[in-house]
């Protein structure tokens, strides 16, 4: 439903100048691409977040929850919805001793994966190092089941708290979580209401006590390896396509197809890592989508493999 002047007044009363109407999403995505969102806001407290989502549900306004926008391609015409970023609220990270060298670390959805990895390292807790160097928030990481060949969120998650579309909070245990490769599906559970998905509020991670010096040493090596392999410094959304299988990573297939370095406008298949599409200047979502389609067609023709995007494509 389109916003009317009363809606805008209500939002401005709750958020003051922090509410942005027609905000370019290119300011909030790591690809630096994306047209205007009807509304963009980053609530600063959980109370504000709950108030906003309850109001939006009541007024039948759709909303999109994001973290740091590091896995998003927002289309050029933008998003006809309220975009709510959690990166300014829900930032706490705490730990509880479970005995026998085990700890449950609870990280709120708006905290960064970086801060959780640093917390775990400083506390001498093992299990998080696989996520060293992955940007984004805990909420985004859980939704995307973020990971590398060294591990995924699924491996260490014990419980999550979610906010249901009807405004009720709920705790889900590991055996209720429907994880798959780079996805946690909350949609086909009985928690989805009228096509709206629950909001992840936090995650509880089970980590084991260990020598923090070993963790720090390992973390340095992982970061060094990422720097060596990835086009760090260029706007991107990380790996663009899902790997069809561990033996056939998308990057290898794209490289073998001779597509490294090809461009459309300012969008480029990275010459350093073929599964990264980078924005070398003023690339549009159209440019990125053109490259995506081109790569998909070539890979299908050469290898009979359908490459699926890992990046979430949103907007109009
Ligand atoms: C340089 C670079 C390297 C990367 N390397 C990796 C890597 O090694 N491994 C990997 O897995 N990924 C990698 N990524 C991708 C990305 O960092 C991860 O997917 C990350 O977990 C996304 O977090 P985010 O907060 O930015 O989520 P966003 O991009 O903001 O959102 C991603 C999705 O999650 C949903 N979402 C976000 N927060 C919530 C919430 N609280 N509740 C419900 N839904 C939510 C959004 O609606 C969207 O569908 C990389 C990205 C970049 C730019």
Tab-separated table of C-alpha atoms and ligand atoms in Angstrom:
chain	number	residue	atom	x	y	z
A	1	UNK	CA	0.000	0.000	0.000
A	2	UNK	CA	1.378	3.445	-0.921
A	3	UNK	CA	2.272	5.803	1.926
A	4	UNK	CA	-0.147	8.671	2.524
A	5	UNK	CA	0.707	11.991	4.255
A	6	UNK	CA	-0.521	10.602	7.619
A	7	UNK	CA	1.842	7.636	7.293
A	8	UNK	CA	4.747	10.000	6.611
A	9	UNK	CA	3.739	12.093	9.626
A	10	UNK	CA	3.624	9.004	11.874
A	11	UNK	CA	7.057	7.846	10.690
A	12	UNK	CA	8.558	11.322	11.129
A	13	UNK	CA	7.132	11.544	14.658
A	14	UNK	CA	8.787	8.223	15.581
A	15	UNK	CA	12.149	8.735	13.888
A	16	UNK	CA	12.572	12.490	13.372
A	17	UNK	CA	15.158	13.350	10.734
A	18	UNK	CA	16.507	9.762	10.762
A	19	UNK	CA	13.648	8.592	8.528
A	20	UNK	CA	14.567	8.888	4.846
A	21	UNK	CA	11.998	9.018	2.064
A	22	UNK	CA	13.255	8.100	-1.422
A	23	UNK	CA	16.664	7.136	-0.052
A	24	UNK	CA	19.036	5.684	-2.662
A	25	UNK	CA	19.848	2.103	-1.727
A	26	UNK	CA	23.268	2.492	-3.375
A	27	UNK	CA	24.229	4.171	-0.082
A	28	UNK	CA	23.381	1.015	1.837
A	29	UNK	CA	24.704	-1.838	-0.287
A	30	UNK	CA	28.283	-3.077	-0.590
A	31	UNK	CA	27.866	-3.129	-4.408
A	32	UNK	CA	27.080	0.638	-4.200
A	33	UNK	CA	24.110	0.009	-6.496
A	34	UNK	CA	20.373	0.450	-6.016
A	35	UNK	CA	17.562	2.892	-6.727
A	36	UNK	CA	15.410	4.668	-4.120
A	37	UNK	CA	13.513	2.937	-1.342
A	38	UNK	CA	10.104	4.450	-0.516
A	39	UNK	CA	11.339	4.633	3.063
A	40	UNK	CA	14.685	3.734	4.625
A	41	UNK	CA	15.254	3.630	8.341
A	42	UNK	CA	17.679	2.121	10.796
A	43	UNK	CA	15.895	1.963	14.188
A	44	UNK	CA	18.157	2.655	17.157
A	45	UNK	CA	16.274	0.576	19.724
A	46	UNK	CA	14.383	-2.692	19.784
A	47	UNK	CA	11.319	-0.776	21.002
A	48	UNK	CA	11.406	1.443	17.887
A	49	UNK	CA	11.797	-1.638	15.673
A	50	UNK	CA	8.822	-3.422	17.263
A	51	UNK	CA	6.681	-0.287	17.099
A	52	UNK	CA	7.537	0.226	13.439
A	53	UNK	CA	6.863	-3.355	12.331
A	54	UNK	CA	3.583	-3.525	14.284
A	55	UNK	CA	2.474	-0.261	12.649
A	56	UNK	CA	3.520	-1.458	9.181
A	57	UNK	CA	1.611	-4.730	9.646
A	58	UNK	CA	-1.469	-2.837	10.848
A	59	UNK	CA	-1.277	-0.391	7.895
A	60	UNK	CA	-0.468	-3.264	5.483
A	61	UNK	CA	2.789	-1.675	4.343
A	62	UNK	CA	5.378	-4.189	3.197
A	63	UNK	CA	8.862	-3.978	4.601
A	64	UNK	CA	12.244	-5.514	3.860
A	65	UNK	CA	14.670	-6.232	6.690
A	66	UNK	CA	18.319	-5.829	5.805
A	67	UNK	CA	21.612	-5.898	7.678
A	68	UNK	CA	24.636	-4.290	6.025
A	69	UNK	CA	23.446	-4.946	2.466
A	70	UNK	CA	26.519	-7.052	1.615
A	71	UNK	CA	24.546	-9.726	-0.181
A	72	UNK	CA	22.037	-7.558	-2.003
A	73	UNK	CA	21.580	-6.408	-5.574
A	74	UNK	CA	18.901	-3.710	-5.484
A	75	UNK	CA	17.387	-2.945	-8.892
A	76	UNK	CA	17.658	0.527	-10.418
A	77	UNK	CA	14.018	1.509	-9.891
A	78	UNK	CA	14.416	0.888	-6.185
A	79	UNK	CA	12.192	-0.756	-3.590
A	80	UNK	CA	8.503	0.029	-3.082
A	81	UNK	CA	8.533	-0.794	0.611
A	82	UNK	CA	9.937	0.289	3.945
A	83	UNK	CA	13.544	-0.855	4.137
A	84	UNK	CA	14.542	-1.487	7.749
A	85	UNK	CA	18.222	-1.956	8.517
A	86	UNK	CA	19.045	-3.542	11.870
A	87	UNK	CA	22.655	-2.408	11.927
A	88	UNK	CA	22.082	0.325	14.525
A	89	UNK	CA	20.031	-1.705	17.022
A	90	UNK	CA	20.271	-5.184	18.494
A	91	UNK	CA	24.061	-5.003	18.810
A	92	UNK	CA	24.768	-6.841	22.060
A	93	UNK	CA	26.931	-9.966	22.366
A	94	UNK	CA	26.984	-11.943	25.641
A	95	UNK	CA	28.168	-15.366	26.801
A	96	UNK	CA	26.866	-17.981	29.262
A	97	UNK	CA	28.994	-20.759	30.752
A	98	UNK	CA	27.367	-24.147	30.012
A	99	UNK	CA	30.079	-26.127	31.821
A	100	UNK	CA	32.514	-28.684	30.407
A	101	UNK	CA	34.327	-25.928	28.465
A	102	UNK	CA	31.208	-25.064	26.466
A	103	UNK	CA	29.695	-21.597	26.168
A	104	UNK	CA	26.569	-20.250	24.562
A	105	UNK	CA	27.290	-16.908	22.908
A	106	UNK	CA	24.179	-14.873	22.153
A	107	UNK	CA	24.644	-12.308	19.408
A	108	UNK	CA	21.898	-9.876	18.471
A	109	UNK	CA	20.926	-9.625	14.797
A	110	UNK	CA	22.368	-6.142	14.224
A	111	UNK	CA	25.854	-6.968	15.536
A	112	UNK	CA	28.405	-7.612	12.828
A	113	UNK	CA	29.898	-11.014	12.122
A	114	UNK	CA	33.224	-9.237	12.499
A	115	UNK	CA	32.417	-8.252	16.101
A	116	UNK	CA	31.235	-11.786	16.932
A	117	UNK	CA	34.461	-13.274	15.526
A	118	UNK	CA	36.535	-10.772	17.529
A	119	UNK	CA	34.493	-11.460	20.692
A	120	UNK	CA	34.983	-15.217	20.310
A	121	UNK	CA	38.695	-14.793	19.635
A	122	UNK	CA	39.287	-12.532	22.635
A	123	UNK	CA	37.328	-14.907	24.898
A	124	UNK	CA	39.277	-17.907	23.561
A	125	UNK	CA	36.170	-19.557	22.104
A	126	UNK	CA	36.569	-21.727	19.025
A	127	UNK	CA	34.069	-22.317	16.228
A	128	UNK	CA	33.671	-18.825	14.763
A	129	UNK	CA	36.901	-18.553	12.791
A	130	UNK	CA	35.302	-19.821	9.569
A	131	UNK	CA	33.475	-16.473	9.421
A	132	UNK	CA	36.613	-14.321	9.673
A	133	UNK	CA	36.456	-11.772	6.865
A	134	UNK	CA	32.777	-12.298	5.999
A	135	UNK	CA	31.107	-8.867	6.137
A	136	UNK	CA	27.536	-8.230	7.264
A	137	UNK	CA	25.388	-8.702	10.338
A	138	UNK	CA	24.434	-11.717	12.428
A	139	UNK	CA	20.843	-11.536	11.120
A	140	UNK	CA	22.019	-11.490	7.498
A	141	UNK	CA	24.576	-14.226	8.249
A	142	UNK	CA	21.944	-16.508	9.777
A	143	UNK	CA	19.422	-15.860	6.973
A	144	UNK	CA	22.094	-16.549	4.352
A	145	UNK	CA	23.633	-19.462	6.301
A	146	UNK	CA	26.890	-17.625	5.595
A	147	UNK	CA	30.056	-19.642	5.464
A	148	UNK	CA	33.080	-20.930	3.646
A	149	UNK	CA	34.614	-24.336	3.046
A	150	UNK	CA	35.672	-24.177	6.730
A	151	UNK	CA	32.139	-24.016	8.154
A	152	UNK	CA	28.749	-22.362	8.132
A	153	UNK	CA	26.394	-20.671	10.588
A	154	UNK	CA	24.353	-23.868	10.705
A	155	UNK	CA	27.295	-25.750	12.302
A	156	UNK	CA	27.404	-23.600	15.431
A	157	UNK	CA	23.868	-22.236	15.825
A	158	UNK	CA	21.849	-23.625	18.672
A	159	UNK	CA	18.747	-21.422	18.825
A	160	UNK	CA	17.387	-18.256	17.259
A	161	UNK	CA	14.805	-15.769	18.457
A	162	UNK	CA	12.509	-14.412	15.791
A	163	UNK	CA	9.755	-11.832	15.639
A	164	UNK	CA	6.721	-13.275	13.883
A	165	UNK	CA	4.828	-11.130	11.376
A	166	UNK	CA	1.957	-10.902	13.895
A	167	UNK	CA	4.346	-9.217	16.363
A	168	UNK	CA	4.922	-12.202	18.669
A	169	UNK	CA	8.498	-13.246	19.536
A	170	UNK	CA	9.396	-16.939	19.337
A	171	UNK	CA	12.427	-19.122	20.036
A	172	UNK	CA	13.341	-21.800	17.495
A	173	UNK	CA	15.749	-24.634	18.347
A	174	UNK	CA	18.261	-26.090	15.933
A	175	UNK	CA	16.011	-29.013	14.954
A	176	UNK	CA	13.291	-26.531	13.902
A	177	UNK	CA	15.626	-24.624	11.585
A	178	UNK	CA	15.447	-25.458	7.904
A	179	UNK	CA	18.999	-24.689	6.726
A	180	UNK	CA	20.365	-25.356	3.264
A	181	UNK	CA	23.312	-24.085	1.233
A	182	UNK	CA	23.389	-20.289	1.774
A	183	UNK	CA	19.830	-20.168	3.077
A	184	UNK	CA	17.701	-20.495	6.160
A	185	UNK	CA	14.113	-20.926	5.105
A	186	UNK	CA	11.627	-19.375	7.478
A	187	UNK	CA	9.006	-19.093	4.766
A	188	UNK	CA	7.531	-22.556	4.553
A	189	UNK	CA	7.178	-23.018	8.290
A	190	UNK	CA	3.954	-22.080	10.013
A	191	UNK	CA	5.694	-18.899	11.106
A	192	UNK	CA	5.143	-17.017	7.877
A	193	UNK	CA	1.988	-14.983	7.741
A	194	UNK	CA	0.457	-13.528	4.588
A	195	UNK	CA	3.767	-13.961	2.749
A	196	UNK	CA	5.661	-11.834	5.292
A	197	UNK	CA	8.738	-13.438	6.769
A	198	UNK	CA	9.818	-13.417	10.392
A	199	UNK	CA	12.622	-11.137	11.548
A	200	UNK	CA	15.654	-12.797	13.094
A	201	UNK	CA	16.353	-11.015	16.390
A	202	UNK	CA	19.385	-12.955	17.627
A	203	UNK	CA	21.241	-16.241	17.496
A	204	UNK	CA	22.706	-18.469	20.207
A	205	UNK	CA	25.986	-20.116	19.190
A	206	UNK	CA	27.645	-23.035	21.005
A	207	UNK	CA	31.411	-22.496	21.176
A	208	UNK	CA	34.189	-24.388	22.993
A	209	UNK	CA	36.910	-22.901	25.143
A	210	UNK	CA	40.370	-23.094	23.634
A	211	UNK	CA	43.742	-21.320	23.417
A	212	UNK	CA	43.076	-17.788	22.096
A	213	UNK	CA	46.620	-17.529	20.657
A	214	UNK	CA	45.918	-20.447	18.312
A	215	UNK	CA	42.643	-18.821	17.221
A	216	UNK	CA	44.380	-15.515	16.504
A	217	UNK	CA	47.108	-17.240	14.508
A	218	UNK	CA	44.523	-19.113	12.437
A	219	UNK	CA	42.441	-15.950	11.910
A	220	UNK	CA	45.465	-14.099	10.488
A	221	UNK	CA	46.083	-16.890	7.975
A	222	UNK	CA	42.411	-16.950	6.921
A	223	UNK	CA	42.384	-13.177	6.366
A	224	UNK	CA	45.644	-13.330	4.407
A	225	UNK	CA	44.202	-16.054	2.188
A	226	UNK	CA	41.013	-14.015	1.540
A	227	UNK	CA	43.112	-10.978	0.586
A	228	UNK	CA	45.168	-13.085	-1.800
A	229	UNK	CA	42.119	-14.589	-3.555
A	230	UNK	CA	39.459	-11.848	-3.484
A	231	UNK	CA	39.217	-8.390	-5.084
A	232	UNK	CA	39.161	-6.665	-1.680
A	233	UNK	CA	38.563	-2.933	-1.993
A	234	UNK	CA	36.192	-3.091	-4.974
A	235	UNK	CA	32.456	-2.785	-4.355
A	236	UNK	CA	30.909	-6.270	-4.661
A	237	UNK	CA	28.443	-8.578	-2.958
A	238	UNK	CA	31.002	-11.357	-2.486
A	239	UNK	CA	30.487	-14.534	-4.498
A	240	UNK	CA	27.709	-13.801	-6.971
A	241	UNK	CA	26.682	-17.385	-7.807
A	242	UNK	CA	26.166	-20.441	-5.636
A	243	UNK	CA	28.691	-23.203	-6.211
A	244	UNK	CA	26.953	-26.028	-8.122
A	245	UNK	CA	29.108	-28.479	-6.104
A	246	UNK	CA	32.311	-28.351	-4.019
A	247	UNK	CA	34.179	-29.976	-6.930
A	248	UNK	CA	32.816	-27.428	-9.398
A	249	UNK	CA	32.963	-24.005	-7.772
A	250	UNK	CA	31.213	-21.331	-9.837
A	251	UNK	CA	34.446	-19.281	-10.005
A	252	UNK	CA	36.352	-22.147	-11.635
A	253	UNK	CA	33.596	-22.705	-14.240
A	254	UNK	CA	33.451	-18.978	-15.082
A	255	UNK	CA	37.244	-18.875	-15.345
A	256	UNK	CA	37.272	-21.979	-17.590
A	257	UNK	CA	34.639	-20.306	-19.797
A	258	UNK	CA	37.103	-17.450	-20.364
A	259	UNK	CA	34.812	-14.855	-18.809
A	260	UNK	CA	37.243	-13.253	-16.346
A	261	UNK	CA	37.536	-9.528	-16.900
A	262	UNK	CA	34.519	-9.109	-19.210
A	263	UNK	CA	32.536	-5.918	-18.667
A	264	UNK	CA	29.149	-4.328	-19.175
A	265	UNK	CA	29.291	-0.639	-18.430
A	266	UNK	CA	31.236	-0.327	-15.185
A	267	UNK	CA	30.330	-3.838	-14.031
A	268	UNK	CA	33.107	-6.409	-14.376
A	269	UNK	CA	33.700	-10.100	-13.757
A	270	UNK	CA	36.702	-9.779	-11.473
A	271	UNK	CA	39.970	-10.835	-13.045
A	272	UNK	CA	41.150	-11.918	-9.592
A	273	UNK	CA	38.156	-14.087	-8.586
A	274	UNK	CA	35.745	-15.014	-11.360
A	275	UNK	CA	32.764	-15.445	-9.023
A	276	UNK	CA	32.955	-11.787	-7.943
A	277	UNK	CA	31.116	-9.183	-10.021
A	278	UNK	CA	32.592	-5.814	-9.098
A	279	UNK	CA	31.401	-2.248	-9.589
A	280	UNK	CA	34.378	-0.362	-10.992
A	281	UNK	CA	32.595	3.010	-11.049
A	282	UNK	CA	28.999	3.783	-11.838
A	283	UNK	CA	27.634	0.347	-12.694
A	284	UNK	CA	23.859	-0.031	-12.663
A	285	UNK	CA	21.833	-3.028	-11.530
A	286	UNK	CA	20.963	-3.505	-15.227
A	287	UNK	CA	24.689	-3.878	-16.022
A	288	UNK	CA	25.134	-6.475	-13.284
A	289	UNK	CA	22.015	-8.376	-14.386
A	290	UNK	CA	23.253	-8.369	-17.990
A	291	UNK	CA	26.557	-9.916	-16.878
A	292	UNK	CA	24.708	-12.414	-14.686
A	293	UNK	CA	22.569	-13.574	-17.614
A	294	UNK	CA	25.561	-13.683	-19.966
A	295	UNK	CA	27.527	-15.856	-17.534
A	296	UNK	CA	24.534	-18.151	-16.933
A	297	UNK	CA	24.003	-18.649	-20.680
A	298	UNK	CA	27.696	-19.388	-21.366
A	299	UNK	CA	28.012	-21.812	-18.454
A	300	UNK	CA	24.866	-23.638	-19.461
A	301	UNK	CA	26.028	-23.892	-23.062
A	302	UNK	CA	29.522	-25.118	-22.148
A	303	UNK	CA	28.862	-27.328	-19.101
A	304	UNK	CA	25.085	-27.892	-19.059
A	305	UNK	CA	25.029	-26.383	-15.564
A	306	UNK	CA	22.549	-23.786	-14.313
A	307	UNK	CA	24.287	-21.211	-12.121
A	308	UNK	CA	21.973	-19.768	-9.482
A	309	UNK	CA	22.677	-16.385	-7.950
A	310	UNK	CA	23.707	-16.425	-4.296
A	311	UNK	CA	23.120	-12.677	-4.115
A	312	UNK	CA	19.544	-11.647	-3.255
A	313	UNK	CA	18.060	-9.600	-6.085
A	314	UNK	CA	15.420	-7.214	-4.747
A	315	UNK	CA	13.330	-4.294	-5.959
A	316	UNK	CA	11.714	-3.278	-9.218
B	1	LIG	C1	33.647	-8.812	0.031
B	1	LIG	C2	32.555	-9.798	0.414
B	1	LIG	C3	32.908	-11.089	0.814
B	1	LIG	C4	31.918	-12.009	1.179
B	1	LIG	N1	32.298	-13.265	1.557
B	1	LIG	C5	31.347	-14.159	1.923
B	1	LIG	C6	31.730	-15.492	2.337
B	1	LIG	O1	32.899	-15.846	2.413
B	1	LIG	N2	30.730	-16.358	2.673
B	1	LIG	C7	29.403	-16.005	2.648
B	1	LIG	O2	28.543	-16.827	2.976
B	1	LIG	N3	29.029	-14.751	2.256
B	1	LIG	C8	29.958	-13.840	1.903
B	1	LIG	N4	29.578	-12.583	1.509
B	1	LIG	C9	28.134	-12.242	1.408
B	1	LIG	C10	27.555	-11.563	2.674
B	1	LIG	O3	28.569	-10.913	3.384
B	1	LIG	C11	26.851	-12.532	3.597
B	1	LIG	O4	25.778	-13.166	2.947
B	1	LIG	C12	26.311	-11.821	4.854
B	1	LIG	O5	25.969	-12.787	5.788
B	1	LIG	C13	25.112	-10.899	4.562
B	1	LIG	O6	24.845	-10.128	5.747
B	1	LIG	P1	24.123	-8.712	5.667
B	1	LIG	O7	23.870	-8.259	7.043
B	1	LIG	O8	24.913	-7.781	4.814
B	1	LIG	O9	22.766	-9.124	4.959
B	1	LIG	P2	21.982	-8.313	3.807
B	1	LIG	O10	22.787	-8.345	2.554
B	1	LIG	O11	21.578	-7.000	4.336
B	1	LIG	O12	20.706	-9.248	3.633
B	1	LIG	C14	20.834	-10.541	3.081
B	1	LIG	C15	19.493	-11.274	3.201
B	1	LIG	O13	19.193	-11.530	4.577
B	1	LIG	C16	17.936	-10.955	4.957
B	1	LIG	N5	18.089	-10.470	6.333
B	1	LIG	C17	19.061	-9.663	6.808
B	1	LIG	N6	18.909	-9.475	8.130
B	1	LIG	C18	17.809	-10.190	8.493
B	1	LIG	C19	17.130	-10.389	9.735
B	1	LIG	N7	17.541	-9.871	10.887
B	1	LIG	N8	16.004	-11.177	9.744
B	1	LIG	C20	15.559	-11.730	8.591
B	1	LIG	N9	16.166	-11.581	7.394
B	1	LIG	C21	17.281	-10.824	7.349
B	1	LIG	C22	17.701	-9.845	3.926
B	1	LIG	O14	16.320	-9.567	3.776
B	1	LIG	C23	18.313	-10.465	2.673
B	1	LIG	O15	17.399	-11.373	2.093
B	1	LIG	C24	30.548	-11.631	1.142
B	1	LIG	C25	30.203	-10.316	0.754
B	1	LIG	C26	31.187	-9.417	0.406
B	1	LIG	C27	30.795	-8.020	0.007
